[in-house]
Amino acid sequence: MKKEILNREEYKFINSSVNLGENLIYLTLSGSIGYGTNIDSSDIDLRGITIERKENMFGFQSFEQFEDKETDTVIYGLKKFVSLALKGNPNILELLGTRDEHIIYMNKYGEVLRKNRNMFLSKRVIHTFGNYATAQLRRLQNALARDEYPREEKEKHILNTINNQMKHFSSNYTEFPEGSIKLYIDKSNKQEMETEMLMDIKMDKYPLRDFVSIYSEMNNIVHDYDKLNHRNRKKDEGKLLKHAMHLIRLLVMGTEILNTHEINTYREKEHALLMDIRKGKYSYDDLFKLVELYEFDFKEASVKTTLPNEPDEGQVEEFLISLYEEYYNLKY
């Protein structure tokens, strides 16, 4: 399967892109295949790491990541990847803990990064995994409740969902001062609405690409709610169950990292449970009871963990510099 993927026409960009090709150091299967929760209709998600070209490192050109939406492929520049890993970003850390058989390509630079993955782990994962799990829980709760609420209540739920989502923006994007983005509900100027969500934004010299991504996340939440009148209930049910499955997976994986300092993306022990959740074998009442149990384990692990408060950024920086020096054969 691994060789087949790289030989497929739709993935030729991996070798042809100037930012990838020989600069690629790591490429792995991700998403449901990486977790072991894939079904026949699951897509192939590829994630990877590339070393920035000299033009990006020393010249005027910039590069953070390459994205091909048609194949759901994202390749991070090494510096961007390390920056997100230091923040404890779950979507980034899990790439270093995939099964060996899920690795599509890895050279010696990718291998040394993978072997040293523990240097990124700290108590920051309490907040990042916890916030990601909370976001999944909010989506699940809101989706179940929103059909019953009048529009004014739905606006409040959208607002709460976005505000909770914003709590983990700092682990994905450049941090911004508290209050830079203010969301609130007030009187609407639209005839069909008495009140609606409004926003005040005050940001100076903030990276445009990060802001576009933040806007996209908020827009996706609003868009999900605006599709209520056009819902395919069977399809929507599948999405809810997927949210529930990922909620449990995040709590389990976060608990394991806190307890063992190990990153295991493929959830072999919980595979049957996760698949039963995805297939709808649990009622929502039972699901919420499960969430309570796994949340208790996560909180207990958060108190007892021996992970450092923060990663040793000096050590990581030295590691990163030495890797770049060897790759570019730099001499001083």
Short mmCIF file of N, CA and C in Angstrom, two decimals, residues 93-207:
data_model
loop_
_atom_site.label_atom_id
_atom_site.label_comp_id
_atom_site.label_asym_id
_atom_site.label_seq_id
_atom_site.Cartn_x
_atom_site.Cartn_y
_atom_site.Cartn_z
N LEU A 93 1.60 15.99 17.44
CA LEU A 93 2.26 14.95 18.23
C LEU A 93 1.91 13.55 17.73
N GLU A 94 0.66 13.37 17.32
CA GLU A 94 0.24 12.03 16.89
C GLU A 94 1.00 11.56 15.65
N LEU A 95 1.56 12.48 14.86
CA LEU A 95 2.30 12.09 13.66
C LEU A 95 3.60 11.40 14.01
N LEU A 96 4.12 11.66 15.21
CA LEU A 96 5.36 11.03 15.65
C LEU A 96 5.12 9.71 16.35
N GLY A 97 3.85 9.33 16.51
CA GLY A 97 3.53 8.09 17.22
C GLY A 97 2.76 7.09 16.39
N THR A 98 2.77 7.26 15.06
CA THR A 98 2.07 6.31 14.20
C THR A 98 2.82 4.98 14.16
N ARG A 99 2.12 3.94 13.76
CA ARG A 99 2.75 2.63 13.65
C ARG A 99 3.83 2.64 12.56
N ASP A 100 4.84 1.79 12.72
CA ASP A 100 5.91 1.70 11.72
C ASP A 100 5.35 1.38 10.34
N GLU A 101 4.36 0.50 10.30
CA GLU A 101 3.80 0.11 9.00
C GLU A 101 2.98 1.21 8.34
N HIS A 102 2.70 2.27 9.08
CA HIS A 102 1.96 3.40 8.51
C HIS A 102 2.87 4.50 7.99
N ILE A 103 4.18 4.32 8.17
CA ILE A 103 5.13 5.31 7.67
C ILE A 103 5.37 5.07 6.18
N ILE A 104 5.07 6.06 5.38
CA ILE A 104 5.25 5.97 3.93
C ILE A 104 6.71 6.18 3.55
N TYR A 105 7.31 7.15 4.18
CA TYR A 105 8.72 7.47 3.89
C TYR A 105 9.36 8.09 5.12
N MET A 106 10.61 7.72 5.39
CA MET A 106 11.35 8.31 6.51
C MET A 106 12.84 8.17 6.25
N ASN A 107 13.56 9.29 6.18
CA ASN A 107 15.02 9.21 6.07
C ASN A 107 15.64 9.39 7.45
N LYS A 108 16.95 9.54 7.51
CA LYS A 108 17.62 9.57 8.82
C LYS A 108 17.22 10.80 9.64
N TYR A 109 16.85 11.90 8.96
CA TYR A 109 16.45 13.09 9.68
C TYR A 109 15.05 12.92 10.28
N GLY A 110 14.18 12.30 9.52
CA GLY A 110 12.86 12.00 10.05
C GLY A 110 12.93 10.99 11.18
N GLU A 111 13.85 10.03 11.05
CA GLU A 111 14.00 8.99 12.07
C GLU A 111 14.49 9.58 13.39
N VAL A 112 15.48 10.48 13.33
CA VAL A 112 16.01 11.05 14.57
C VAL A 112 14.97 11.96 15.23
N LEU A 113 14.14 12.62 14.42
CA LEU A 113 13.06 13.43 14.98
C LEU A 113 12.04 12.55 15.68
N ARG A 114 11.69 11.45 15.05
CA ARG A 114 10.72 10.51 15.62
C ARG A 114 11.26 9.89 16.91
N LYS A 115 12.55 9.53 16.92
CA LYS A 115 13.14 8.91 18.10
C LYS A 115 13.21 9.86 19.29
N ASN A 116 13.27 11.15 19.00
CA ASN A 116 13.38 12.15 20.07
C ASN A 116 12.04 12.83 20.36
N ARG A 117 10.95 12.18 20.04
CA ARG A 117 9.63 12.81 20.18
C ARG A 117 9.29 13.18 21.62
N ASN A 118 9.86 12.46 22.58
CA ASN A 118 9.53 12.74 23.98
C ASN A 118 9.99 14.12 24.44
N MET A 119 10.93 14.73 23.71
CA MET A 119 11.40 16.05 24.14
C MET A 119 10.34 17.12 23.94
N PHE A 120 9.28 16.81 23.21
CA PHE A 120 8.19 17.77 23.00
C PHE A 120 7.11 17.67 24.08
N LEU A 121 7.16 16.62 24.88
CA LEU A 121 6.07 16.37 25.83
C LEU A 121 6.22 17.18 27.11
N SER A 122 5.13 17.75 27.55
CA SER A 122 5.10 18.52 28.80
C SER A 122 3.66 18.59 29.29
N LYS A 123 3.46 19.26 30.40
CA LYS A 123 2.11 19.42 30.94
C LYS A 123 1.22 20.28 30.04
N ARG A 124 1.79 20.84 28.99
CA ARG A 124 0.97 21.57 28.04
C ARG A 124 -0.09 20.68 27.40
N VAL A 125 0.19 19.37 27.35
CA VAL A 125 -0.78 18.46 26.74
C VAL A 125 -2.06 18.38 27.56
N ILE A 126 -1.98 18.74 28.84
CA ILE A 126 -3.20 18.76 29.66
C ILE A 126 -4.21 19.72 29.05
N HIS A 127 -3.73 20.87 28.63
CA HIS A 127 -4.61 21.89 28.07
C HIS A 127 -4.96 21.58 26.62
N THR A 128 -3.98 21.16 25.83
CA THR A 128 -4.26 20.95 24.41
C THR A 128 -5.17 19.74 24.18
N PHE A 129 -4.85 18.60 24.77
CA PHE A 129 -5.72 17.43 24.61
C PHE A 129 -7.05 17.67 25.29
N GLY A 130 -7.02 18.32 26.46
CA GLY A 130 -8.26 18.62 27.17
C GLY A 130 -9.15 19.55 26.38
N ASN A 131 -8.58 20.59 25.78
CA ASN A 131 -9.37 21.54 24.99
C ASN A 131 -9.90 20.91 23.71
N TYR A 132 -9.09 20.08 23.06
CA TYR A 132 -9.56 19.40 21.86
C TYR A 132 -10.73 18.48 22.20
N ALA A 133 -10.60 17.76 23.32
CA ALA A 133 -11.68 16.87 23.73
C ALA A 133 -12.93 17.66 24.07
N THR A 134 -12.76 18.79 24.76
CA THR A 134 -13.90 19.64 25.10
C THR A 134 -14.60 20.15 23.85
N ALA A 135 -13.81 20.50 22.83
CA ALA A 135 -14.39 20.97 21.57
C ALA A 135 -15.24 19.88 20.93
N GLN A 136 -14.75 18.63 20.98
CA GLN A 136 -15.53 17.52 20.44
C GLN A 136 -16.81 17.32 21.24
N LEU A 137 -16.71 17.43 22.57
CA LEU A 137 -17.88 17.26 23.42
C LEU A 137 -18.91 18.35 23.13
N ARG A 138 -18.45 19.57 22.97
CA ARG A 138 -19.36 20.68 22.66
C ARG A 138 -20.10 20.42 21.35
N ARG A 139 -19.36 19.96 20.34
CA ARG A 139 -20.00 19.68 19.05
C ARG A 139 -21.09 18.62 19.21
N LEU A 140 -20.77 17.60 19.99
CA LEU A 140 -21.73 16.53 20.20
C LEU A 140 -22.95 17.02 20.96
N GLN A 141 -22.74 17.73 22.05
CA GLN A 141 -23.85 18.23 22.86
C GLN A 141 -24.70 19.22 22.07
N ASN A 142 -24.06 20.11 21.37
CA ASN A 142 -24.79 21.13 20.61
C ASN A 142 -25.60 20.51 19.48
N ALA A 143 -24.99 19.55 18.80
CA ALA A 143 -25.69 18.91 17.69
C ALA A 143 -26.93 18.17 18.16
N LEU A 144 -26.84 17.56 19.33
CA LEU A 144 -27.99 16.83 19.86
C LEU A 144 -29.09 17.78 20.33
N ALA A 145 -28.69 18.95 20.81
CA ALA A 145 -29.66 19.86 21.40
C ALA A 145 -30.22 20.89 20.43
N ARG A 146 -29.48 21.20 19.38
CA ARG A 146 -29.81 22.39 18.60
C ARG A 146 -31.17 22.34 17.91
N ASP A 147 -31.64 21.14 17.55
CA ASP A 147 -32.95 21.05 16.89
C ASP A 147 -34.08 21.53 17.80
N GLU A 148 -33.87 21.47 19.11
CA GLU A 148 -34.92 21.79 20.06
C GLU A 148 -34.95 23.27 20.43
N TYR A 149 -33.92 24.01 20.07
CA TYR A 149 -33.80 25.38 20.54
C TYR A 149 -34.34 26.40 19.55
N PRO A 150 -34.92 27.50 20.04
CA PRO A 150 -35.27 28.63 19.17
C PRO A 150 -33.98 29.29 18.68
N ARG A 151 -34.10 30.15 17.69
CA ARG A 151 -32.91 30.73 17.07
C ARG A 151 -32.02 31.47 18.07
N GLU A 152 -32.65 32.20 19.02
CA GLU A 152 -31.85 32.96 19.98
C GLU A 152 -30.95 32.04 20.81
N GLU A 153 -31.51 30.87 21.18
CA GLU A 153 -30.72 29.91 21.95
C GLU A 153 -29.63 29.30 21.09
N LYS A 154 -29.94 29.08 19.82
CA LYS A 154 -28.92 28.52 18.93
C LYS A 154 -27.74 29.47 18.79
N GLU A 155 -28.04 30.77 18.73
CA GLU A 155 -26.96 31.75 18.65
C GLU A 155 -26.04 31.64 19.86
N LYS A 156 -26.65 31.44 21.03
CA LYS A 156 -25.86 31.30 22.25
C LYS A 156 -24.97 30.06 22.19
N HIS A 157 -25.53 28.99 21.63
CA HIS A 157 -24.75 27.76 21.52
C HIS A 157 -23.60 27.92 20.54
N ILE A 158 -23.86 28.60 19.44
CA ILE A 158 -22.79 28.85 18.48
C ILE A 158 -21.69 29.67 19.14
N LEU A 159 -22.09 30.70 19.87
CA LEU A 159 -21.14 31.56 20.56
C LEU A 159 -20.29 30.77 21.55
N ASN A 160 -20.93 29.92 22.35
CA ASN A 160 -20.20 29.11 23.32
C ASN A 160 -19.23 28.15 22.63
N THR A 161 -19.68 27.58 21.52
CA THR A 161 -18.83 26.64 20.79
C THR A 161 -17.60 27.33 20.25
N ILE A 162 -17.78 28.51 19.65
CA ILE A 162 -16.64 29.25 19.10
C ILE A 162 -15.70 29.69 20.21
N ASN A 163 -16.26 30.18 21.31
CA ASN A 163 -15.41 30.62 22.43
C ASN A 163 -14.58 29.48 22.98
N ASN A 164 -15.17 28.29 23.05
CA ASN A 164 -14.41 27.13 23.52
C ASN A 164 -13.35 26.72 22.51
N GLN A 165 -13.67 26.84 21.23
CA GLN A 165 -12.70 26.53 20.19
C GLN A 165 -11.51 27.49 20.24
N MET A 166 -11.78 28.73 20.59
CA MET A 166 -10.73 29.74 20.63
C MET A 166 -9.69 29.46 21.71
N LYS A 167 -10.07 28.67 22.71
CA LYS A 167 -9.15 28.39 23.81
C LYS A 167 -7.90 27.64 23.35
N HIS A 168 -8.02 26.88 22.26
CA HIS A 168 -6.85 26.13 21.81
C HIS A 168 -6.20 26.74 20.57
N PHE A 169 -6.63 27.94 20.17
CA PHE A 169 -6.01 28.59 19.01
C PHE A 169 -4.52 28.83 19.24
N SER A 170 -4.14 29.10 20.49
CA SER A 170 -2.73 29.40 20.78
C SER A 170 -1.82 28.21 20.51
N SER A 171 -2.39 26.99 20.50
CA SER A 171 -1.58 25.80 20.21
C SER A 171 -1.44 25.55 18.72
N ASN A 172 -2.22 26.27 17.91
CA ASN A 172 -2.17 26.10 16.46
C ASN A 172 -1.63 27.31 15.72
N TYR A 173 -1.88 28.48 16.28
CA TYR A 173 -1.57 29.72 15.56
C TYR A 173 -0.79 30.68 16.46
N THR A 174 -0.28 31.74 15.82
CA THR A 174 0.41 32.78 16.56
C THR A 174 -0.51 33.35 17.64
N GLU A 175 0.00 33.44 18.85
CA GLU A 175 -0.84 33.92 19.95
C GLU A 175 -1.22 35.39 19.75
N PHE A 176 -2.40 35.74 20.23
CA PHE A 176 -2.84 37.13 20.17
C PHE A 176 -3.34 37.54 21.56
N PRO A 177 -3.24 38.83 21.90
CA PRO A 177 -3.64 39.28 23.24
C PRO A 177 -5.10 38.97 23.53
N GLU A 178 -5.39 38.65 24.78
CA GLU A 178 -6.77 38.39 25.19
C GLU A 178 -7.64 39.61 24.90
N GLY A 179 -8.78 39.37 24.31
CA GLY A 179 -9.68 40.46 23.96
C GLY A 179 -9.50 40.98 22.55
N SER A 180 -8.50 40.45 21.82
CA SER A 180 -8.29 40.90 20.44
C SER A 180 -9.47 40.54 19.56
N ILE A 181 -10.05 39.37 19.82
CA ILE A 181 -11.26 38.95 19.11
C ILE A 181 -12.37 38.81 20.14
N LYS A 182 -13.35 39.67 20.08
CA LYS A 182 -14.44 39.67 21.05
C LYS A 182 -15.74 39.32 20.34
N LEU A 183 -16.37 38.24 20.79
CA LEU A 183 -17.65 37.80 20.23
C LEU A 183 -18.75 38.03 21.26
N TYR A 184 -19.89 38.49 20.80
CA TYR A 184 -21.00 38.74 21.72
C TYR A 184 -22.32 38.76 20.94
N ILE A 185 -23.42 38.67 21.66
CA ILE A 185 -24.75 38.71 21.05
C ILE A 185 -25.40 40.05 21.38
N ASP A 186 -25.91 40.69 20.33
CA ASP A 186 -26.54 42.00 20.51
C ASP A 186 -27.64 42.17 19.48
N LYS A 187 -28.32 43.28 19.54
CA LYS A 187 -29.43 43.58 18.64
C LYS A 187 -28.97 43.53 17.19
N SER A 188 -29.80 42.90 16.35
CA SER A 188 -29.45 42.74 14.94
C SER A 188 -30.12 43.82 14.10
N ASN A 189 -29.45 44.20 13.03
CA ASN A 189 -30.03 45.14 12.06
C ASN A 189 -30.81 44.41 10.96
N LYS A 190 -30.79 43.09 11.01
CA LYS A 190 -31.50 42.30 10.01
C LYS A 190 -32.96 42.12 10.42
N GLN A 191 -33.85 42.25 9.45
CA GLN A 191 -35.29 42.17 9.75
C GLN A 191 -35.70 40.81 10.28
N GLU A 192 -35.06 39.75 9.78
CA GLU A 192 -35.48 38.41 10.16
C GLU A 192 -34.90 37.96 11.50
N MET A 193 -34.07 38.78 12.13
CA MET A 193 -33.44 38.39 13.39
C MET A 193 -33.54 39.52 14.41
N GLU A 194 -33.91 39.16 15.63
CA GLU A 194 -33.93 40.16 16.70
C GLU A 194 -32.53 40.39 17.25
N THR A 195 -31.81 39.30 17.45
CA THR A 195 -30.42 39.39 17.92
C THR A 195 -29.55 38.48 17.07
N GLU A 196 -28.26 38.74 17.09
CA GLU A 196 -27.33 37.87 16.38
C GLU A 196 -25.93 38.04 16.96
N MET A 197 -25.04 37.17 16.56
CA MET A 197 -23.66 37.26 17.01
C MET A 197 -22.94 38.39 16.27
N LEU A 198 -22.21 39.17 17.03
CA LEU A 198 -21.39 40.23 16.46
C LEU A 198 -19.96 40.05 16.96
N MET A 199 -19.04 40.74 16.32
CA MET A 199 -17.66 40.60 16.74
C MET A 199 -16.91 41.92 16.63
N ASP A 200 -15.99 42.13 17.55
CA ASP A 200 -15.05 43.26 17.51
C ASP A 200 -13.65 42.67 17.40
N ILE A 201 -12.86 43.19 16.47
CA ILE A 201 -11.51 42.69 16.26
C ILE A 201 -10.51 43.83 16.33
N LYS A 202 -9.48 43.63 17.13
CA LYS A 202 -8.38 44.59 17.18
C LYS A 202 -7.07 43.81 17.21
N MET A 203 -6.40 43.77 16.06
CA MET A 203 -5.16 43.01 15.95
C MET A 203 -4.16 43.82 15.14
N ASP A 204 -2.96 43.92 15.64
CA ASP A 204 -1.90 44.65 14.94
C ASP A 204 -0.80 43.69 14.52
N LYS A 205 -0.41 43.79 13.26
CA LYS A 205 0.70 43.01 12.72
C LYS A 205 0.53 41.51 12.98
N TYR A 206 -0.69 41.03 12.81
CA TYR A 206 -0.95 39.60 13.02
C TYR A 206 -0.82 38.88 11.68
N PRO A 207 -0.18 37.69 11.64
CA PRO A 207 0.02 36.96 10.38
C PRO A 207 -1.32 36.68 9.67
#
